[in-house]
Coordinates of C-alpha atoms and ligand atoms in Angstrom, one line a residue:
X1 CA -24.3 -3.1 5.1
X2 CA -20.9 -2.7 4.0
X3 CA -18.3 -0.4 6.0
X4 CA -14.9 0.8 5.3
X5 CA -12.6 2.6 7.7
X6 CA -9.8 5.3 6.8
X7 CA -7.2 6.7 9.6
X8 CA -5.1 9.7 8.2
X9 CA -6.6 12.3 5.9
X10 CA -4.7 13.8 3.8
X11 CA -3.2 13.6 0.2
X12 CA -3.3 10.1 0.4
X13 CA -6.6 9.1 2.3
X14 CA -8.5 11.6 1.5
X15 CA -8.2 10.6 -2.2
X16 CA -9.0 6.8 -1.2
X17 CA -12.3 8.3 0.6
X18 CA -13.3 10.3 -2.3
X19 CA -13.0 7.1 -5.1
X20 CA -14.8 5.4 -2.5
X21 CA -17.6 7.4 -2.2
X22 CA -17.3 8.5 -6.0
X23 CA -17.5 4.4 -6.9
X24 CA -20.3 3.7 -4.1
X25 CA -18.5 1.1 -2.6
X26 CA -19.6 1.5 0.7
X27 CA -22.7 2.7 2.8
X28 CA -20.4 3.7 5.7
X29 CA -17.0 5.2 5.8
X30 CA -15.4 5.8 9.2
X31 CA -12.8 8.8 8.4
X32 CA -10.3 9.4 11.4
X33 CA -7.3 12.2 11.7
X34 CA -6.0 13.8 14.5
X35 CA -6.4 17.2 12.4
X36 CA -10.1 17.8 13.9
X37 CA -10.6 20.9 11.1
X38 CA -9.0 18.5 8.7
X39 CA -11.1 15.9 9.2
X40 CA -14.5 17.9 9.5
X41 CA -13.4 19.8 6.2
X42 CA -12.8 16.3 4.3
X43 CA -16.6 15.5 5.4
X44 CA -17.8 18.5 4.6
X45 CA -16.4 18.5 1.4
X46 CA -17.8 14.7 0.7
X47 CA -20.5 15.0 1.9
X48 CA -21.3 18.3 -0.4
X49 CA -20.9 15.9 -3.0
X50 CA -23.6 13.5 -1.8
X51 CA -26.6 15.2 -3.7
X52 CA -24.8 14.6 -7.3
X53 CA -24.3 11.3 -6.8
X54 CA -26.4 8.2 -7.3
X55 CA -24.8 6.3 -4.4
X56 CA -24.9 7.5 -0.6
X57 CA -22.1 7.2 1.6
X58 CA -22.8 7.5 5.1
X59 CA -19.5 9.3 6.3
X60 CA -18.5 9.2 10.1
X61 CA -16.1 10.8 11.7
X62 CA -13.2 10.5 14.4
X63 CA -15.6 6.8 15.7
X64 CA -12.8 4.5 17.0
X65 CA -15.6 2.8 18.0
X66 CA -17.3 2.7 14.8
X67 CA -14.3 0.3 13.4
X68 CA -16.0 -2.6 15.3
X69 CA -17.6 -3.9 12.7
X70 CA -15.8 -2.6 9.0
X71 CA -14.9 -4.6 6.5
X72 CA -11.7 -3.0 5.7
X73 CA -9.7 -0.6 6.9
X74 CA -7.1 1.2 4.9
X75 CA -4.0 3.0 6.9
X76 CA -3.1 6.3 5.5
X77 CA -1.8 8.5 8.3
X78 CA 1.6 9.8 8.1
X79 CA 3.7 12.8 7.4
X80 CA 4.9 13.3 3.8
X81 CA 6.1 16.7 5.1
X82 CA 9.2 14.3 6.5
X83 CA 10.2 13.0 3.3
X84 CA 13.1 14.9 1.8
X85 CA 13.4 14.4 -2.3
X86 CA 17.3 15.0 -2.1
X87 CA 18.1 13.0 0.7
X88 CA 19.2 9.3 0.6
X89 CA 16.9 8.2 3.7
X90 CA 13.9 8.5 0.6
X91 CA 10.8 7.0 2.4
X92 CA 12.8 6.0 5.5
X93 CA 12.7 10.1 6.1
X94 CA 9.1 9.4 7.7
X95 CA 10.7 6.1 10.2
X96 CA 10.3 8.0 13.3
X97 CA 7.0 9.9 12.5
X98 CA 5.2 6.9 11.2
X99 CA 6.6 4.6 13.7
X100 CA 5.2 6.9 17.0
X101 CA 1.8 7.1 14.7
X102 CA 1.9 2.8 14.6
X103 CA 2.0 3.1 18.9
X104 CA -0.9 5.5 18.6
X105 CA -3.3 3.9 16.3
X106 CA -2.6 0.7 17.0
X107 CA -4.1 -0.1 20.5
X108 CA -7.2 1.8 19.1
X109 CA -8.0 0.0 16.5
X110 CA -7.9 -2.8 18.9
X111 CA -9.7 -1.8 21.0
X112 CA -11.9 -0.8 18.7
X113 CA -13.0 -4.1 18.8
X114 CA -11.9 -4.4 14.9
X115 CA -12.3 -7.6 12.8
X116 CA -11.9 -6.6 9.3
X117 CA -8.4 -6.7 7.3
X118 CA -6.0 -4.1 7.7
X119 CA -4.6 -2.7 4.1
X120 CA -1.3 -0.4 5.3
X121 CA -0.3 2.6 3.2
X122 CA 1.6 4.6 5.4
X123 CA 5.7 4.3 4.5
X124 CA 7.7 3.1 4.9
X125 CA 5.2 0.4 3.7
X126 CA 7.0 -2.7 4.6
X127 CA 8.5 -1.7 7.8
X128 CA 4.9 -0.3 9.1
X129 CA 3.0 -3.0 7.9
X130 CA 4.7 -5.5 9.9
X131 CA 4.8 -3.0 13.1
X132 CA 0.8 -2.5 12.5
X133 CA 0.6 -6.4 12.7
X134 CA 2.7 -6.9 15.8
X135 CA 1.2 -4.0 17.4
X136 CA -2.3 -5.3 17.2
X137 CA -1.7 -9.4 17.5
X138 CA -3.9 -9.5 14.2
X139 CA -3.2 -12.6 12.5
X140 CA -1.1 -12.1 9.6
X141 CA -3.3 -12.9 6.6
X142 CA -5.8 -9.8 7.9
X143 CA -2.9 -7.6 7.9
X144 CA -1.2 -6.5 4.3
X145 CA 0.2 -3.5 2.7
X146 CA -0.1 -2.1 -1.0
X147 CA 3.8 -2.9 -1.5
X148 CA 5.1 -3.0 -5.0
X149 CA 1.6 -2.8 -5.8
X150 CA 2.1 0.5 -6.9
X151 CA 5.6 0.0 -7.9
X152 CA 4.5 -3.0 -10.4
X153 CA 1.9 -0.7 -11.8
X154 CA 4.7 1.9 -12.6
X155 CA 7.0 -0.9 -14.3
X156 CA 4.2 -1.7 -16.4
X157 CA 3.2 1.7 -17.6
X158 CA 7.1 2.1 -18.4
X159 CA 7.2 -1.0 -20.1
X160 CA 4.1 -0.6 -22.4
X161 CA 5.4 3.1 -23.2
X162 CA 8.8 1.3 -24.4
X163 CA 7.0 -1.1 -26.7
X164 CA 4.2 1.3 -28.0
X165 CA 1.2 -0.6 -25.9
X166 CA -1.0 -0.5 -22.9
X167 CA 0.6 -0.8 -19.5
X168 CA -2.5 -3.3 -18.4
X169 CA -0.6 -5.5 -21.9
X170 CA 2.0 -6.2 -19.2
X171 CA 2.2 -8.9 -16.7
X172 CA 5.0 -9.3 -14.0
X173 CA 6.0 -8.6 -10.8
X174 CA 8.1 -5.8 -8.8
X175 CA 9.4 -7.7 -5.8
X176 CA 10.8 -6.6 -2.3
X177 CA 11.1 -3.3 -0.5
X178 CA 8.5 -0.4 -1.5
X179 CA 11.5 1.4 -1.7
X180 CA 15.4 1.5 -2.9
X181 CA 15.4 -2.4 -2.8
X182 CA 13.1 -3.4 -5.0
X183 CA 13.9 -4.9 -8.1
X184 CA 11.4 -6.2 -11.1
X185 CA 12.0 -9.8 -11.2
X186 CA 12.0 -9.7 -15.1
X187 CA 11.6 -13.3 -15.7
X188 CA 8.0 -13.0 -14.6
X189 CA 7.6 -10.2 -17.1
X190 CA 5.8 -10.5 -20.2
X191 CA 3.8 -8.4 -22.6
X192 CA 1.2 -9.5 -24.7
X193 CA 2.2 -13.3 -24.0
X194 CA 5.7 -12.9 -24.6
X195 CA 8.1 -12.8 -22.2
X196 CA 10.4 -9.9 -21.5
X197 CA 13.5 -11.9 -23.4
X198 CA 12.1 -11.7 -26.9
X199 CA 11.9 -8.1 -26.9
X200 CA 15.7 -7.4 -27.8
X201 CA 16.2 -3.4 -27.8
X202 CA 14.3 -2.4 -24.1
X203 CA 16.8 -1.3 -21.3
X204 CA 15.6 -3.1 -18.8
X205 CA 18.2 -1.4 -15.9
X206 CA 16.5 1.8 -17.1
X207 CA 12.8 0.6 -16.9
X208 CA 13.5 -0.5 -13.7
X209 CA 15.4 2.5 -12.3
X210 CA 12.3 4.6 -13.7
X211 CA 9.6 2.4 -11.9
X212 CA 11.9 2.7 -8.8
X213 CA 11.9 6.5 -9.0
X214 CA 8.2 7.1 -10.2
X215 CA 7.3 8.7 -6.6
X216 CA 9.7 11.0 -6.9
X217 CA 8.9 12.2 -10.6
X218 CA 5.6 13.1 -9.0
X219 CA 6.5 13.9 -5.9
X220 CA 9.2 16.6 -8.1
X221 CA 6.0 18.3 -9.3
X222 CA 3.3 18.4 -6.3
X223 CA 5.4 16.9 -3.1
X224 CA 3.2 13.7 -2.5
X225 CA 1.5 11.6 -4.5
X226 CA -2.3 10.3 -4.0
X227 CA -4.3 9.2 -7.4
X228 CA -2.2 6.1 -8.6
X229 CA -1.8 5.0 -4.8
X230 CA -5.5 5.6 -3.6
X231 CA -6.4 3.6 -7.3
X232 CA -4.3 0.7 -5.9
X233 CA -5.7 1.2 -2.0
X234 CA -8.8 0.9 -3.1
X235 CA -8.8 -1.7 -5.7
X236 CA -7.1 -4.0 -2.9
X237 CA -10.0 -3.5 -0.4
X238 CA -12.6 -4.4 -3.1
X239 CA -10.6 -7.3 -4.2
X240 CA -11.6 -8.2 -0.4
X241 CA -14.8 -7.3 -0.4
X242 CA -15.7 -8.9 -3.7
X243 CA -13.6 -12.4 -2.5
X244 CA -11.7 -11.9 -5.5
X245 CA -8.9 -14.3 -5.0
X246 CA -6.8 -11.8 -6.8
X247 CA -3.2 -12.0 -7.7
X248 CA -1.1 -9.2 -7.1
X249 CA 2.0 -8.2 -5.4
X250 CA 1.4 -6.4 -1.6
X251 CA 3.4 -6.0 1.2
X252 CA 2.4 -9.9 2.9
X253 CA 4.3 -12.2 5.3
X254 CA 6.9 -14.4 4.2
X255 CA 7.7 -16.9 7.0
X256 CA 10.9 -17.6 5.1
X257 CA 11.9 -14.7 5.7
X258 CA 10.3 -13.2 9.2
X259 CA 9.4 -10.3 7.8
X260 CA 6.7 -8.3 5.5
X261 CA 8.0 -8.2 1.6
X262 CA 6.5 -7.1 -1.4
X263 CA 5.4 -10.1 -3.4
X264 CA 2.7 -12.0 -5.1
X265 CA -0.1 -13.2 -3.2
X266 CA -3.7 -14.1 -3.5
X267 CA -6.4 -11.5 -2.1
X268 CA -10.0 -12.3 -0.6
X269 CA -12.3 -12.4 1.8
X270 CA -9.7 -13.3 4.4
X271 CA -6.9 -10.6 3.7
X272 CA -4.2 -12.6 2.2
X273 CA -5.2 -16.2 1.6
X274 CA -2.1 -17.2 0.2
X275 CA 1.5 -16.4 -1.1
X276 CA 2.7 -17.2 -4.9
X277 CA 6.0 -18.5 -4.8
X278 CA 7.2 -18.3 -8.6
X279 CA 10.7 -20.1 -10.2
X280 CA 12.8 -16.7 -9.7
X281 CA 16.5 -16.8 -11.0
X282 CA 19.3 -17.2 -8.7
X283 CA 19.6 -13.7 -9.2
X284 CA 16.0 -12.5 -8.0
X285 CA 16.0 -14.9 -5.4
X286 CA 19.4 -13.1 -3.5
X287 CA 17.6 -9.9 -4.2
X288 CA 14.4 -10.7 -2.3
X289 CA 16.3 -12.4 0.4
X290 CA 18.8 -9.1 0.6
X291 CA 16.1 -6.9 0.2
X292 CA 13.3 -8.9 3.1
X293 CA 16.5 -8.7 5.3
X294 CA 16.8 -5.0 5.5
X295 CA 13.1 -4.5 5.9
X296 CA 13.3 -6.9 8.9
X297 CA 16.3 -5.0 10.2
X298 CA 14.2 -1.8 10.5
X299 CA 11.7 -3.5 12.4
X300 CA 13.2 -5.5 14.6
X301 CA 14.5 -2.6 16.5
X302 CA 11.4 -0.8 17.2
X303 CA 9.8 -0.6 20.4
X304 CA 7.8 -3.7 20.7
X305 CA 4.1 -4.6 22.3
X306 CA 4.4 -5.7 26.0
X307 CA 3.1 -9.4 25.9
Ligands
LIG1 N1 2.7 2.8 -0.1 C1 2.8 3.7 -1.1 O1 2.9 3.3 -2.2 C2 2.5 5.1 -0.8 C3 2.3 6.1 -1.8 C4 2.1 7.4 -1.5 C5 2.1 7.8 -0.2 N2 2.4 6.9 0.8 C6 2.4 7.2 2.2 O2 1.1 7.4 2.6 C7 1.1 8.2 3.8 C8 0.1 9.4 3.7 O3 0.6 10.3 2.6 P1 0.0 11.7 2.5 O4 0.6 12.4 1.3 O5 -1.5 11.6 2.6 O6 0.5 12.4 3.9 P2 0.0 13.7 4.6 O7 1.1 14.1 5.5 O8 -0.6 14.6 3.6 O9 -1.3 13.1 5.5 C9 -1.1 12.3 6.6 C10 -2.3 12.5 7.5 O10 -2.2 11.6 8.6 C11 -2.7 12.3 9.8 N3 -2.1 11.7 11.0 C12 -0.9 11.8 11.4 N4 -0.8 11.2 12.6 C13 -2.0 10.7 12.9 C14 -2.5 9.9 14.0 N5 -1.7 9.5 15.0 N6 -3.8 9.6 14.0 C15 -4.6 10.0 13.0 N7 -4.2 10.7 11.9 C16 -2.9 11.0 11.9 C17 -2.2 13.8 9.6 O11 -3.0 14.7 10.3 C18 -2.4 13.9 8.1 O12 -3.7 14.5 7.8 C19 2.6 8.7 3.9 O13 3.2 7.8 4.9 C20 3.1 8.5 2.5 O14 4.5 8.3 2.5 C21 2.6 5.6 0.5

């Protein structure tokens, strides 16, 4: 039997719990919100969708308890009310909210007697991440966030519109913040084999600026934004399902560093089963460092658990 957990139900998670049910991944999903008519509406909705499918999802709802024996569970709460487009705070508009929801979730899932791997969504991703891991003691291989996961997948559409090709043509890495400090570390960048270099007329400041503002071209239109990060939610919890061994960049633990960051890393059965540490630049390498500092900065000062 194979069980996923979701907390928060909104844009975001309720998206992740429809391509779940929609792909069949799992035969339970444990959906949790504080929003009681929310959450009973999301079910309702699913589970109106049951009879037109040719997979069954068992949904269950508001189960703390039920937790105690998922596979994965993907953190989606939040408030995207709090995040003001013209503001420079950007995702850091939903610190405070999302930092009280961390103290509230966390002991629960605990308790919950969970022993799955933990996949955070919620922003800001980095600095949550690492407050879900030290406010539930989970080692930190079972506890990851989607990162420049998202951010990557942005630089690559960019890129492949700029050459005339297929996003997926693109390999590389967005590294750092999910936020204003990431960069793309270009020299890991290259499209059909190539790297980045031999293509003499892109503007790479430009590329990167647009996959650094993708959010908020959506987020200009419809105020959140839900398919491409519930596509990259869920493609990291069946990359842990599956034992994939997959290399992407997420949110994981550098020890270097002290902190979550958004970089390469392997993903299977065990959460994160190992970081990729590639031959950045000089360059890159002050950018990652600069940009792992500030995340840590925002952490560091947050109420932490009492040992
Ligand atoms: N990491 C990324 O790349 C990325 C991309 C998009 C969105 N996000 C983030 O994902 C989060 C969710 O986005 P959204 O658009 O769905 O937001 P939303 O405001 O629509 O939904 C958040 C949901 O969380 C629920 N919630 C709040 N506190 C809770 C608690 N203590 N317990 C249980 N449920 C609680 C709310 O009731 C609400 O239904 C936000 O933090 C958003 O910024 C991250």
């Amino acid at each position: 039997m194979r069980k996923y957990g979701v907390i928060g139900l909104g844009q975001v998670g309720a998206t992740v719990a429809y391509t779940l049910v929609q792909h069949g991944t799992v035969d339970e999903l444990v959906l949790i919100d504080h929003n009681e008519a929310l959450a009973q509406a999301q079910k309702l909705d699913l589970d109106d969708a049951s009879p037109r499918l040719g997979s069954t999802t068992k949904i269950i709802l508001n189960d703390y308890a039920a937790l105690a024996d998922a596979e994965v569970l993907i953190v989606a709460s939040g408030n995207i009310g709090a995040i003001d487009m013209n503001s420079s705070k950007g995702r850091f508009g939903e610190y405070e909210s999302n930092q009280a929801i961390v103290r509230d979730i966390a002991p629960k899932i605990v308790a919950s007697g969970f022993k799955g791997i933990l996949i955070d969504i919620m922003n800001p991703c980095d600095v949550m991440t690492d407050y879900l891991q030290r406010m539930t003691g989970f080692d930190r291989n079972r506890v990851f966030g989607t990162g420049t996961f998202l951010d990557t997948a942005r630089m690559q559409k960019y890129v492949g519109q700029a050459l005339n090709t297929n996003g997926k043509n693109v390999a590389g890495y967005v590294y750092g913040e999910h936020g204003n400090s990431q960069f793309v570390a270009w020299s890991t960048v290259a499209v059909n084999g190539q790297p980045i270099a031999n293509f003499h007329d892109l503007d790479l400041k430009q590329l990167e600026e647009d996959a650094r503002q993708g959010a908020f071209a959506v987020m200009a239109g419809k105020h959140y934004t839900n398919f491409a990060i519930a596509t990259c939610g869920v493609r990291l919890a069946e990359a842990v399902s599956a034992d994939e061994q997959l290399a992407c960049p997420v949110s994981a633990f550098d020890p270097d560093f002290g902190t979550y960051v958004g970089m390469p890393a392997v993903i299977g059965k065990n959460g994160i089963e190992s970081l990729i540490h590639l031959d950045l630049t000089p360059d890159e390498k002050a950018s990652l460092a600069s940009s792992a500092k500030f995340i840590n900065s925002k952490v560091d000062v947050l109420p932490q658990a009492v040992k």
